[in-house]
Coordinates of C-alpha atoms in Angstrom, one line a residue:
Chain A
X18 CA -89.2 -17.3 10.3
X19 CA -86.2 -15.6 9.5
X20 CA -85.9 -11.7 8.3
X21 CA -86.4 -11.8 4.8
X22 CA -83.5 -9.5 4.4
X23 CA -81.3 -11.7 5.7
X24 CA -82.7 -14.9 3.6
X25 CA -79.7 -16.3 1.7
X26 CA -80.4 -17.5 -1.7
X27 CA -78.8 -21.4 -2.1
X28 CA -80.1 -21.3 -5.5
X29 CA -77.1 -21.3 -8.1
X30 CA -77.3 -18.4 -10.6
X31 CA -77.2 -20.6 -13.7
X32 CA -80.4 -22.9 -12.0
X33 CA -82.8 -19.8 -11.0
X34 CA -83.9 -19.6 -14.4
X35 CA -86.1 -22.9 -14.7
X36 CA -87.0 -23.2 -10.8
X37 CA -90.4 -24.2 -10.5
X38 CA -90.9 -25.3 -13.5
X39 CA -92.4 -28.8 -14.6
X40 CA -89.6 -31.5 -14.3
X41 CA -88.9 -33.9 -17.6
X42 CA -89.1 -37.3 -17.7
X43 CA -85.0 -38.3 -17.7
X44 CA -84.4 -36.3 -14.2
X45 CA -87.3 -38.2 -12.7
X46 CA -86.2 -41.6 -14.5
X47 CA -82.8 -40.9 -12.6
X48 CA -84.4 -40.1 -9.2
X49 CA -86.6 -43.7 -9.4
X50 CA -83.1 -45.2 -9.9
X51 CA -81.8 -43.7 -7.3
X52 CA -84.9 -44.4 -5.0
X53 CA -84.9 -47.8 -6.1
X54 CA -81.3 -48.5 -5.1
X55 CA -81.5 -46.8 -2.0
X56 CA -84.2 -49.2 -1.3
X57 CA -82.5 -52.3 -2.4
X58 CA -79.8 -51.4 -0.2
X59 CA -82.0 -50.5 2.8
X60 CA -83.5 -54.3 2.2
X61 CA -80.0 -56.0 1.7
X62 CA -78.8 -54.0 5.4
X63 CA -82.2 -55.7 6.6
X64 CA -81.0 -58.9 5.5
X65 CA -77.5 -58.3 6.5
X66 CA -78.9 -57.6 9.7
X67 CA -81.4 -60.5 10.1
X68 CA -78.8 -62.8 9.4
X69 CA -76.7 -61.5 11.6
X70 CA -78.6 -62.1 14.8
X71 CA -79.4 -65.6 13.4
X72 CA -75.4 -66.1 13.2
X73 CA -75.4 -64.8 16.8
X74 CA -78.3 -66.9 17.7
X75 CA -77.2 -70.0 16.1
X76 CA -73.5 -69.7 16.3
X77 CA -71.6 -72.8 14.2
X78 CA -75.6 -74.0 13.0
X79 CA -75.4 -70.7 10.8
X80 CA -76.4 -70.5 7.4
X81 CA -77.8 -67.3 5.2
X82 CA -81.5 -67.2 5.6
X83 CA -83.3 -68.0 2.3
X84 CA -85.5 -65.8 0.9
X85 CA -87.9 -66.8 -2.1
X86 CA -88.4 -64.1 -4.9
X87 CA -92.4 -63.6 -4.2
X88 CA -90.9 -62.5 -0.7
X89 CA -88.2 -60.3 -2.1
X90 CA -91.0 -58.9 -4.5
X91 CA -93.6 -57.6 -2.2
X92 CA -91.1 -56.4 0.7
X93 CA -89.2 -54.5 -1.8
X94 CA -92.8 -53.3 -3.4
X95 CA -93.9 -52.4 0.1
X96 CA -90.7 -50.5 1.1
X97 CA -90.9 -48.8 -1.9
X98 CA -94.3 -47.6 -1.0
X99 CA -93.5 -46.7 2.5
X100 CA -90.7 -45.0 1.2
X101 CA -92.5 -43.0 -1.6
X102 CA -95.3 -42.1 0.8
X103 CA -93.4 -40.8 3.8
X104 CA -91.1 -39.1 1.6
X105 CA -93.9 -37.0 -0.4
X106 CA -96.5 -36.3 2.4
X107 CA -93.3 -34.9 4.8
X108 CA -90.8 -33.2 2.9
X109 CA -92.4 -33.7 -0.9
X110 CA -89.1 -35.2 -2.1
X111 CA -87.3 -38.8 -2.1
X112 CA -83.8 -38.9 -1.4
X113 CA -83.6 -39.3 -5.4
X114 CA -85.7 -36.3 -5.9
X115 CA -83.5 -34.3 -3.6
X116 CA -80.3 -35.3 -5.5
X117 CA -81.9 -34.1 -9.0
X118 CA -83.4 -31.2 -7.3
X119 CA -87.3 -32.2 -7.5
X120 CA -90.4 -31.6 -5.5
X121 CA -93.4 -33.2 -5.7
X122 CA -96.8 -30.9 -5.1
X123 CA -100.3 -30.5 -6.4
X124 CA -101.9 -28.8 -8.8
X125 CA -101.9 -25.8 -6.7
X126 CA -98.4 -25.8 -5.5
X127 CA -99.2 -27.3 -1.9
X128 CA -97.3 -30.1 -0.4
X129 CA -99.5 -33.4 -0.4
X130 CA -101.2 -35.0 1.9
X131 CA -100.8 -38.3 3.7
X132 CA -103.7 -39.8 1.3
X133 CA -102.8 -38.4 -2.0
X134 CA -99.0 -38.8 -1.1
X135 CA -100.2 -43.0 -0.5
X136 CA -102.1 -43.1 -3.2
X137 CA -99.2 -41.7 -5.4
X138 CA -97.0 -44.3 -3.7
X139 CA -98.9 -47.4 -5.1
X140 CA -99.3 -46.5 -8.5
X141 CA -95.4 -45.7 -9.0
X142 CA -94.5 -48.5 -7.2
X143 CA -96.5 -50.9 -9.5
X144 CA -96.7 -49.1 -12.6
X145 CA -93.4 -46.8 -13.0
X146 CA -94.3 -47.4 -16.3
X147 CA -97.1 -44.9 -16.6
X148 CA -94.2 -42.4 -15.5
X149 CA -93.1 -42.4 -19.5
X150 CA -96.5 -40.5 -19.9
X151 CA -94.4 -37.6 -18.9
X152 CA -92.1 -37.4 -22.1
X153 CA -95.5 -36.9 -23.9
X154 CA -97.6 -34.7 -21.7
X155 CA -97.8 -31.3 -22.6
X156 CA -97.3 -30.5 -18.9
X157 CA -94.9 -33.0 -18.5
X158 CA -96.8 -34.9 -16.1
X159 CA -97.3 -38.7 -15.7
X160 CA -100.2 -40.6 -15.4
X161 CA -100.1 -40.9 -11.1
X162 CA -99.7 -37.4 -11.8
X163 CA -102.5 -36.4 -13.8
X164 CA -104.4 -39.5 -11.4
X165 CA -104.2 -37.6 -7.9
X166 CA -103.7 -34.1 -9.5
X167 CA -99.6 -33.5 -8.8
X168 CA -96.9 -32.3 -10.6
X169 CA -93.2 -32.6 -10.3
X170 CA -91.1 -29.3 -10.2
X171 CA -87.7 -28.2 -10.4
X172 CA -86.4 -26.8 -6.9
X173 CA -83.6 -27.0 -5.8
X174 CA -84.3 -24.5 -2.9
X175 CA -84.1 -26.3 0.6
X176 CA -86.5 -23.9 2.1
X177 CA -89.9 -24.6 2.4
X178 CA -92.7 -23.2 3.9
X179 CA -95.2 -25.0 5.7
X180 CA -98.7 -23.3 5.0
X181 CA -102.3 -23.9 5.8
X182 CA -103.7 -26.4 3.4
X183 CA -106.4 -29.1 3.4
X184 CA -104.1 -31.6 3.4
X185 CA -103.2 -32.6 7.0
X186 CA -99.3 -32.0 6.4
X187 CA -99.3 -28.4 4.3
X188 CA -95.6 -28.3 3.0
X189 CA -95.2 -25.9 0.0
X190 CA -92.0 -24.9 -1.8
X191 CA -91.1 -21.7 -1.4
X192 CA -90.4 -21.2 -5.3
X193 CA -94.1 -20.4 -6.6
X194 CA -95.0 -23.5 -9.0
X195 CA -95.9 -22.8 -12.5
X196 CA -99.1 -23.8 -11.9
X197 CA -100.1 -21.0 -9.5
X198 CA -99.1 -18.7 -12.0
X199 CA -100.9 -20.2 -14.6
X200 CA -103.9 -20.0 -12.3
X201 CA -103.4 -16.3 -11.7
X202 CA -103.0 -15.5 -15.2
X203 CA -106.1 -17.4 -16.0
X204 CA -107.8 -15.1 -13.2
X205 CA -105.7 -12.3 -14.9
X206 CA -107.4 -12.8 -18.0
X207 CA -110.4 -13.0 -17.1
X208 CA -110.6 -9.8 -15.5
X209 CA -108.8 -7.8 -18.4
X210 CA -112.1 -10.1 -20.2
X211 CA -114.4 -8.3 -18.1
X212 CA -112.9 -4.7 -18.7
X213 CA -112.7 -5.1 -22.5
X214 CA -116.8 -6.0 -22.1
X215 CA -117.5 -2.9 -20.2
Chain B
X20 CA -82.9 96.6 49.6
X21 CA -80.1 98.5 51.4
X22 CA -78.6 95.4 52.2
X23 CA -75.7 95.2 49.2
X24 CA -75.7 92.1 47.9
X25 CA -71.8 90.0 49.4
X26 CA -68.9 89.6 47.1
X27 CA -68.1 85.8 46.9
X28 CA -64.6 86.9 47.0
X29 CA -64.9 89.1 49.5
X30 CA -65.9 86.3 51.8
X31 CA -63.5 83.8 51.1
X32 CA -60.0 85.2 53.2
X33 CA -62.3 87.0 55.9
X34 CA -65.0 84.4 56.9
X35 CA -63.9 83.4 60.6
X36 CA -62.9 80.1 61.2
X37 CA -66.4 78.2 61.8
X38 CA -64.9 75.9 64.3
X39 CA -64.8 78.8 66.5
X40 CA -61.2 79.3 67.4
X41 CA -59.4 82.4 67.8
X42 CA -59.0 84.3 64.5
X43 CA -54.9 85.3 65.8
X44 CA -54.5 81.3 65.6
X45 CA -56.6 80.0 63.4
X46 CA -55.0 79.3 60.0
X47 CA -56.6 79.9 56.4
X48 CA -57.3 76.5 54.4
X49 CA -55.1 77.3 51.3
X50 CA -52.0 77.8 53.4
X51 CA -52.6 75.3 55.9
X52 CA -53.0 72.6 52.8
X53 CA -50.0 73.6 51.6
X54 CA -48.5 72.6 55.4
X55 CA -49.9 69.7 55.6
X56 CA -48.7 68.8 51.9
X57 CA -45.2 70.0 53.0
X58 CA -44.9 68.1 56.4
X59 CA -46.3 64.7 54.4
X60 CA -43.3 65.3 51.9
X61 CA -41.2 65.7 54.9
X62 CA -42.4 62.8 56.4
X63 CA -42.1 60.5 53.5
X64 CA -38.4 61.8 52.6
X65 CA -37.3 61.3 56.1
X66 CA -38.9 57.7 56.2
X67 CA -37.0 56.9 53.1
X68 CA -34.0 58.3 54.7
X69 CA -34.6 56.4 57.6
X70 CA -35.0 53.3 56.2
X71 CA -32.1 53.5 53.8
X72 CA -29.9 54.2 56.3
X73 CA -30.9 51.2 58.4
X74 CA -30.7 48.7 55.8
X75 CA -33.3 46.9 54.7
X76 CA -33.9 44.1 56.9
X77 CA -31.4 44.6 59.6
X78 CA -31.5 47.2 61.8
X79 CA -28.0 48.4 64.0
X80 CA -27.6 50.3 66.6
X81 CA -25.8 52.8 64.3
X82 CA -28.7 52.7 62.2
X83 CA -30.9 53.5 65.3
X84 CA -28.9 56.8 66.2
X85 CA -29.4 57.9 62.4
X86 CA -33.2 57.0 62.4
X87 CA -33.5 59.3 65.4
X88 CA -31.3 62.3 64.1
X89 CA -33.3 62.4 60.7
X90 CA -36.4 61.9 62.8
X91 CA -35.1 64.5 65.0
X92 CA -34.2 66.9 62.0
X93 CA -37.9 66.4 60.7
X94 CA -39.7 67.4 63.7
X95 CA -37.7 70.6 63.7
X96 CA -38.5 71.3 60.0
X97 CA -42.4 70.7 60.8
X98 CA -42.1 73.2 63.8
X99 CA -40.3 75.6 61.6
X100 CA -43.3 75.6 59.0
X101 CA -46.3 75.6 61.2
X102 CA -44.5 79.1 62.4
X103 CA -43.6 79.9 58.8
X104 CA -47.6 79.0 58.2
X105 CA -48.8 81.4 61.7
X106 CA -46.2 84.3 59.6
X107 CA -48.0 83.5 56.2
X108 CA -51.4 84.0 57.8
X109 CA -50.5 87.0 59.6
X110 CA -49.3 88.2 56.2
X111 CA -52.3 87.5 54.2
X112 CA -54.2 88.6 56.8
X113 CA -52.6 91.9 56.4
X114 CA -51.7 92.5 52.5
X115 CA -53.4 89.8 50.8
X116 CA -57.0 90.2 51.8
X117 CA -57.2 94.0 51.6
X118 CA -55.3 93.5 48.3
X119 CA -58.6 91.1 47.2
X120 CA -61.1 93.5 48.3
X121 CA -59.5 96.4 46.2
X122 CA -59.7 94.0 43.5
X123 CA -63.0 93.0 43.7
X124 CA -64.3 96.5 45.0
X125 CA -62.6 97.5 41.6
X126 CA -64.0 94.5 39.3
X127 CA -67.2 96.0 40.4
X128 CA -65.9 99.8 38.5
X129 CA -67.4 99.4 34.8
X130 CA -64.3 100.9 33.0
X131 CA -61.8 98.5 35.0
X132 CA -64.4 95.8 34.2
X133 CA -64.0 96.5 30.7
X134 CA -60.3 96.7 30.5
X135 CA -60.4 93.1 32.7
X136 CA -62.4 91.7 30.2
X137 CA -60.6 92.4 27.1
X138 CA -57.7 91.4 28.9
X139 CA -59.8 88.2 29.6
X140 CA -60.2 87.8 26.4
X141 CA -56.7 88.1 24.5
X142 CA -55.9 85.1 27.4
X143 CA -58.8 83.4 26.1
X144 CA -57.5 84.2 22.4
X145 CA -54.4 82.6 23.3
X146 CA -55.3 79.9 25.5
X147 CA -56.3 77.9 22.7
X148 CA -52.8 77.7 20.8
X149 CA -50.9 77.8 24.3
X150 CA -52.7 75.5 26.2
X151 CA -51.9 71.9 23.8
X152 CA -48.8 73.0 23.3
X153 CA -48.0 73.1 27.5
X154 CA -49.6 69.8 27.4
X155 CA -47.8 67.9 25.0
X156 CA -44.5 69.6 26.6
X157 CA -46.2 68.0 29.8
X158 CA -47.1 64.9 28.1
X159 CA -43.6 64.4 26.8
X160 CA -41.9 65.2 29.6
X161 CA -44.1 62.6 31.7
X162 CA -43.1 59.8 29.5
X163 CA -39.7 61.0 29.6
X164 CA -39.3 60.6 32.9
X165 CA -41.6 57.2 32.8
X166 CA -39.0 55.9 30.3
X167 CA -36.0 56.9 32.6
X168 CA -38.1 55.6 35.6
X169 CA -38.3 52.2 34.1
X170 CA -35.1 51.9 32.8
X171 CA -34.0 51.8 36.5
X172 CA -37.0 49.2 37.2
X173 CA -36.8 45.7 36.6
X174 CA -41.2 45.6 35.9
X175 CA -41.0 41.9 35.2
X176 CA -39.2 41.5 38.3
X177 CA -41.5 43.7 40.1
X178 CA -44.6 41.9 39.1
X179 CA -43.1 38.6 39.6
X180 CA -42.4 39.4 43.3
X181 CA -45.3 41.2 43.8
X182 CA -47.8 40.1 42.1
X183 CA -50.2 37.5 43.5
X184 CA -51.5 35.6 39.9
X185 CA -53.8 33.7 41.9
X186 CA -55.6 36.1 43.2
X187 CA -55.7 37.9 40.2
X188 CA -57.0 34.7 38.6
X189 CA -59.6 34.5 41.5
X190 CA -60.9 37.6 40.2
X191 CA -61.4 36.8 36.6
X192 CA -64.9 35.7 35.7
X193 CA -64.2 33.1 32.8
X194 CA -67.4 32.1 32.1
X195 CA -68.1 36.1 31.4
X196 CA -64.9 35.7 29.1
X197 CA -65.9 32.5 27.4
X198 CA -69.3 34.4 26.4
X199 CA -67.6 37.3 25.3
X200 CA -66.0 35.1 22.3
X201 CA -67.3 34.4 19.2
X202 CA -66.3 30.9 18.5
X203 CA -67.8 30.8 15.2
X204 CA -65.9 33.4 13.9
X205 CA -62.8 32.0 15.1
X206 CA -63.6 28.6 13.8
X207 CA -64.1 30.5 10.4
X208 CA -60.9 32.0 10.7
X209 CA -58.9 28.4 11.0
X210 CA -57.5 26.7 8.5
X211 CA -59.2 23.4 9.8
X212 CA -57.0 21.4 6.6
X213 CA -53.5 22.4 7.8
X214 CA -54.5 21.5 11.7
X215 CA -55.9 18.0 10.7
X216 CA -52.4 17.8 8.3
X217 CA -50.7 18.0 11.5
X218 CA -53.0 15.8 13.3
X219 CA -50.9 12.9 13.8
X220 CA -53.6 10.1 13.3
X221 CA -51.1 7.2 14.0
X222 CA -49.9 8.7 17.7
X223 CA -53.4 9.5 18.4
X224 CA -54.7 6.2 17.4
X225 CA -51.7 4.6 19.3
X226 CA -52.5 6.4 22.1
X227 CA -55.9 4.9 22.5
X228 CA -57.1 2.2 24.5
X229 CA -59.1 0.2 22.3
X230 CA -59.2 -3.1 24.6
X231 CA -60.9 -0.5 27.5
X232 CA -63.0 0.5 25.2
X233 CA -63.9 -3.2 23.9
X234 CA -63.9 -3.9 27.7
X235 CA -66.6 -1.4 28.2
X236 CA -69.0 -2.5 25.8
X237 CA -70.7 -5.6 26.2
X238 CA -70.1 -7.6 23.0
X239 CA -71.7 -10.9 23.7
X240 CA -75.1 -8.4 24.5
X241 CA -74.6 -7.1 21.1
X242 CA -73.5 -10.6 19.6
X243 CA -76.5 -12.3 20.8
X244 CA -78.9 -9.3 19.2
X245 CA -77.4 -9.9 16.1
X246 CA -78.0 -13.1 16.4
X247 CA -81.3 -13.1 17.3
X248 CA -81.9 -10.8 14.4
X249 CA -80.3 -12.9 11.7
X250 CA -81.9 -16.2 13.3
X251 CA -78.1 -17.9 12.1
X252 CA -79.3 -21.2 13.0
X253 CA -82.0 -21.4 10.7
X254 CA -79.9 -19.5 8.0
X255 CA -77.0 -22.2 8.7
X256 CA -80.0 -24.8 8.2
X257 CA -81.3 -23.3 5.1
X258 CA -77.5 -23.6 3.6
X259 CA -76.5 -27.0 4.9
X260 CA -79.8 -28.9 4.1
X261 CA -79.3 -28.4 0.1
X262 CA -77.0 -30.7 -1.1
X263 CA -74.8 -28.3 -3.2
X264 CA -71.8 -30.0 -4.0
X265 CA -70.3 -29.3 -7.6
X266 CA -71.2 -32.9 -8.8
X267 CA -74.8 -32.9 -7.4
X268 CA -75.1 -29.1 -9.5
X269 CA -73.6 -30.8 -12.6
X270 CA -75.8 -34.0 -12.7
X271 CA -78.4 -31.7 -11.7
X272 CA -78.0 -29.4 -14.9
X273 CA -77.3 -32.2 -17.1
X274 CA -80.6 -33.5 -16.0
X275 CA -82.4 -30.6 -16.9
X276 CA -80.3 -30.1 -20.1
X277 CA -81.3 -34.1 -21.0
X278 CA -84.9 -33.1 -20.0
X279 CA -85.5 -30.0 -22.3
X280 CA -83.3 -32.1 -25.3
X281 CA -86.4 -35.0 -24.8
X282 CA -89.0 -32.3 -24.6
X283 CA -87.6 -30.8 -27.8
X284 CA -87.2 -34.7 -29.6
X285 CA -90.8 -35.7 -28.8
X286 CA -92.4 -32.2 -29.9
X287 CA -90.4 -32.1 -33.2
X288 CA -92.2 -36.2 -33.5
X289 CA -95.5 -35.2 -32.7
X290 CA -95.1 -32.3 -35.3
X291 CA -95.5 -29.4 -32.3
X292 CA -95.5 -25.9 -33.0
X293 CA -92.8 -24.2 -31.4
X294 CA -95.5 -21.9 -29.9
X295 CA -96.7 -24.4 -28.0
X296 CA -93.3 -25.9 -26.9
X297 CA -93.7 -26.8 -23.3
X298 CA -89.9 -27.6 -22.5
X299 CA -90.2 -23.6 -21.9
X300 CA -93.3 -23.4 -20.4
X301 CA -93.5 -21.4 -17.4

């Protein structure tokens, strides 16, 4: 890795302040849009592109493949999912997390694993409902969240660092999540508990 | 016992030649130094005489004949003092040497002795007022002379021509004369401000070769160490992977600003304390 005194800090000044901390529910409202389109459009250049070998195929018999809504539904449901998972278990960020500066990881500030990171998928793929949990949640988390024990983080950092973890891809951010801390505090506490016994 | 003990003086004019030749011939030292003194003189006067008359680099034929007269006219003035020098021995023989053993047979007379001594000692008296003032006379009329000497000498000249620098050089132990210096104390003694005042930077910098020196060192070695140190692809990664345009940070911030405006919304519905207000949690 590099020399940390010659790390170079992309961070903006004005952004340092709030890094790591839990993300609220309209930045990751905007990012599922954004996911979302960039799904729809990755299934219209499939379609584009189906129909354009059928045009090549069938020449002057051409005509625009139909495609009934069920179909539409679960191809776009299962991109989606393919998407979210891939996206989370490598790099802990969707293109539309990346745009709002966001990063998914667990409790413990670890990137997730390829099982959590599925199982994550699913549930905001079919219910991106249970993502409004978040504008009540104390922690600001949503109910996939609070389900397979994540949390979504402001970071707009690009540097991560990939670290031993019993996930089997182990990507964690390089800003310390709040969560971490809160842990260490917890342990903090505890201790200073200990002494005031003695 | 009756043996008397020999004057030293007494000795001196009568002792026989110890080279054994005849006393008629045989020459006292004092006289015969002043001889040879007188012929060297001689010699060296009709040399210079010889050679002026010749020229200096060209010799004549004229110049030969006057070589040969002065020559000539030298022998005969040696011959004339070796038998002046054969009449002065005979005469010391005869007046001088009796004369020094009535002397010292009288020296040996207590009264005489006495008189010889006090007159010893009124010279001895005076010496001391007589004798500086005969050598500054001397002393002055030495440098007098020098003075008038040089005036006729071109030295500078003289030294020029003569003098072989190198060799004089050659001589000179330099490392001897380096160690003899104090450099410290000389440096203490410079005004190191008014010699880098007329230090001109801009002609000495202009006088360098900076491209030799560039060519000398290896700058790719040192580029690529740099390199290596700073790891500038992954630094260029680190900085290009962000999307950090201005309208990505502005959405961005707004995002964050709509966020904590929510958080604040929902907590003043729910009737939160601001204590517990977890749009600034950690």
């Amino acid at each position: 890795m590099t020399d940390p005194r010659f790390r170079v800090e992309t961070v903006p000044l004005e952004a340092r302040g709030f890094q790591g901390q839990p993300a609220g529910l309209i930045t990751r409202v905007a990012a599922n849009v954004i996911d979302l389109a960039a799904v729809l459009v990755a299934l219209v250049v499939c379609y584009l592109a189906t129909a354009g070998v059928l045009f090549l195929r069938r020449g002057a018999r051409f005509s625009f493949p139909i495609v009934s809504y069920p179909t539409a539904f679960w191809a776009g449901l299962l991109a989606l999912v393919v998407y979210f998972a891939v996206s989370w278990a490598t790099g802990g960020r969707t293109y539309g997390d990346r745009v709002l500066g966001l990063r998914v990881t667990t409790a413990a500030g670890l990137g997730l694993g390829g099982a959590r990171a599925t199982v994550r998928a699913v549930l905001s793929a079919l219910f991106p409902v249970l993502l409004l949990w978040v504008a009540v949640s104390r922690a600001s988390r949503s109910i996939q969240d609070l389900v397979v024990g994540t949390v979504v983080i402001y970071d707009w950092g690009p540097a991560r660092r990939v670290i031993a973890s019993g996930d089997a891809i182990g990507v964690a951010v390089d800003v310390a999540s709040p969560v971490a801390h809160e842990a260490e505090d917890r342990n903090a506490e505890a201790v200073t508990g200990l002494d005031r016994e003695r | 016992m009756h043996e008397p003990t020999p004057i030293p003086i007494h000795e001196l004019p009568t002792d026989p030649d110890p080279s054994g030749e005849a006393p008629g011939t045989a020459v006292p030292p004092g006289v015969e130094q002043a001889i040879d003194v007188l012929i060297g003189l001689v010699t060296l006067a009709t040399n210079a005489a010889a050679s002026i008359l010749r020229g200096d680099e060209e010799p004549g034929a004229g110049a030969e004949g006057a070589t040969l007269v002065t020559g000539a006219a030298a022998g005969f003035l040696i011959e004339g003092l070796r038998a002046a020098g054969a009449v002065l021995t005979a005469f010391e023989r005869t007046l001088v040497a009796p004369a020094t053993t009535v002397a010292g047979a009288a020296a040996e007379r207590p009264e005489i002795r006495e008189l010889l001594e006090h007159w010893q000692a009124s010279w001895e008296e005076q010496r001391d007022q007589s004798e500086p003032v005969a050598a500054d006379t001397l002393r002055r009329g030495i440098r007098r002379g020098a003075d008038a000497l040089m005036d006729q000498l071109d030295l500078t000249q003289l030294v020029i021509d003569h003098l072989d620098i190198q060799r004089v050089a050659e001589q000179i132990d330099i490392d001897a004369l380096v160690g003899g210096l104090d450099i410290d104390r000389l440096i203490d003694r410079m005004d190191m401000d008014r010699l880098a005042s007329r230090i001109d930077i801009d002609a000495l910098v202009a006088r360098l070769d900076v491209e030799a020196v560039v060519d000398n060192l290896d700058v790719a070695a040192i580029a690529a160490d740099v390199i290596d140190e700073l790891d500038l692809p992954q630094l260029i990664r680190d900085a290009t992977a962000d999307i950090t345009s201005d309208g990505v940070r502005t959405a961005r911030l707004r995002g964050v600003g709509a966020d904590r405006a929510l958080r604040r919304a929902v907590d003043r519905i729910l009737a939160r304390s601001e204590a517990t207000d977890t749009g600034e949690r950690r």
